[in-house]
Amino acid sequence: MKKQNGGNAHFSFTSWQQTCLITSTLIGVGVLTLPRTATSRLLEAGWIVPILGSIGAYFALWMITKLSRRFPGMTIIEYSPLVWASPENPRLGKILSLPWIFIYLMFLYVISAISSRIFGEVVVTSVLLNTPLEVIIITMFLLAYFLCLHEVEVVARVNEILFPLILFPVLFIAFASFQKAEWNHLFPLVRVPGKSMLEGALEATYSFSGYEIMMIYFAFAQRTSNKEKAGFFGILITTVVYTLIVVAGITVFGYEELQRVTWPTLELVKTTQVPGLILERLESAFLAVWVAAVFTTIANSYYTFIYGLRQFFGKGIVFQRIAALFLLIPLFFIALWPQNIVEIFKVSSLIGLGGLCLNIGIPLIYWIVLFLRGKGWDESKERKADG
């Protein structure tokens, strides 16, 4: 269903579709390394990491939600000039908003490339051993490009369809792996200093990177939808999935062994047996599900980047399709830039840190500017947005 706002066509996303968008984007390539990264600092207490990280993630998403309420029906591309604009010089807002828009879009662009590279590394080292890495990456890019051929409502529908196909198998695998769990691996519960706890929480926030796409998609929410509720459940579902996977990894392998494994979640799946031997090689089924999870992460990020460019230049769907095709070329070379798996993990950590600064920093700075200029909470607009 379309709605009109400022002469631009918008599609109405339900609260459920918003939840699917957030969860499907968050659950991606990071799932395979999460048990190792979560236990690197907190040891046996690594299962606390996703819970701590979800607090910072929801705070940032809450600020993004409030910005969307403050500027209903507008994306960050559209309301950024209004945040920075001066009544005496409206053009100043466009100039001052350029660096923030550029940082936001480039982050989405780079994270699409690195996520594709990690996906390719897992596939060529675990399943398709004789397939060139470049072929795997290009295949994923073409799938993302196919999504860019359509309007925004298709993104919501694709995520809505894939959401149960991603969530339930992942939950099943997490619970099935408890067959070989040794629960004494979780003890002692906490034996690390507070500094390590804080550092672990910050690293955990990296795993929740992806909800920044809602700076675009909240603009298409139904007037009667509850964005805060959608954001809360999106983060909650992701937190439950992450916590179960980390607990499973610790109880099956122990935190020491997890530090020696490149893809601990995949190794966890290999040790899991389905009752009745319905599936002898469960990792094959897991990777099929994981492909869908990675696709939603990469495609959602790349589509958000392309749609942001479309809005920035004030163009239509034809521009979006052409730009999406040509920008795949530099994206491919960015994906191949890290020379080995060690460099990939280093780049991924830097991107995680950048994502944390972006996801919390941009909404916080925008709200500080709004309050300093006397344009803080606008309850009338929020009520209007709620219908």
Short mmCIF file of C-alpha atoms in Angstrom, two decimals, residues 18 22 26 56-76 79 104 108 208-219 227-228 231 235 355-367 370 377 382:
data_model
loop_
_atom_site.label_atom_id
_atom_site.label_comp_id
_atom_site.label_asym_id
_atom_site.label_seq_id
_atom_site.Cartn_x
_atom_site.Cartn_y
_atom_site.Cartn_z
CA GLN A 18 9.96 -3.85 10.63
CA ILE A 22 15.86 -5.70 11.87
CA LEU A 26 21.36 -8.53 12.36
CA GLY A 56 23.66 -0.48 23.67
CA ALA A 57 22.04 -1.66 20.46
CA TYR A 58 18.53 -0.92 21.68
CA PHE A 59 19.56 2.50 23.03
CA ALA A 60 20.90 3.45 19.60
CA LEU A 61 17.82 2.04 17.84
CA TRP A 62 15.58 3.92 20.28
CA MET A 63 17.28 7.20 19.31
CA ILE A 64 16.86 6.33 15.63
CA THR A 65 13.18 5.62 16.27
CA LYS A 66 12.71 8.97 17.99
CA LEU A 67 14.37 10.76 15.07
CA SER A 68 11.94 9.01 12.76
CA ARG A 69 9.05 10.18 14.97
CA ARG A 70 10.45 13.70 14.99
CA PHE A 71 10.54 13.70 11.17
CA PRO A 72 7.70 11.34 10.17
CA GLY A 73 7.82 9.86 6.69
CA MET A 74 11.41 11.05 6.13
CA THR A 75 14.67 9.13 5.86
CA ILE A 76 18.00 10.29 7.24
CA TYR A 79 15.81 15.06 7.46
CA TYR A 104 26.45 6.58 6.70
CA LEU A 108 26.69 0.42 4.40
CA PHE A 208 24.34 -6.11 16.54
CA SER A 209 25.46 -3.86 13.70
CA GLY A 210 22.86 -3.71 10.95
CA TYR A 211 19.91 -1.93 12.54
CA GLU A 212 21.23 1.35 11.11
CA ILE A 213 19.29 0.50 7.95
CA MET A 214 16.19 1.60 9.86
CA MET A 215 17.35 5.21 9.45
CA ILE A 216 15.92 4.67 5.98
CA TYR A 217 13.16 2.10 6.45
CA PHE A 218 11.41 3.68 9.45
CA ALA A 219 10.27 6.35 6.98
CA LYS A 227 8.33 1.49 15.90
CA GLU A 228 9.69 1.20 19.43
CA GLY A 231 12.76 -2.36 17.43
CA ILE A 235 16.78 -6.76 19.18
CA GLY A 355 29.55 0.73 13.22
CA LEU A 356 29.32 1.25 16.97
CA CYS A 357 30.47 4.88 16.62
CA LEU A 358 28.10 5.47 13.70
CA ASN A 359 25.02 3.80 15.16
CA ILE A 360 25.27 5.61 18.48
CA GLY A 361 27.16 8.71 17.38
CA ILE A 362 25.02 9.99 14.51
CA PRO A 363 21.62 9.79 16.30
CA LEU A 364 23.16 11.24 19.48
CA ILE A 365 24.80 14.13 17.64
CA TYR A 366 21.60 14.84 15.74
CA TRP A 367 19.60 14.99 18.97
CA LEU A 370 18.19 19.58 17.76
CA TRP A 377 11.01 16.39 21.21
CA GLU A 382 4.80 12.19 17.31
#
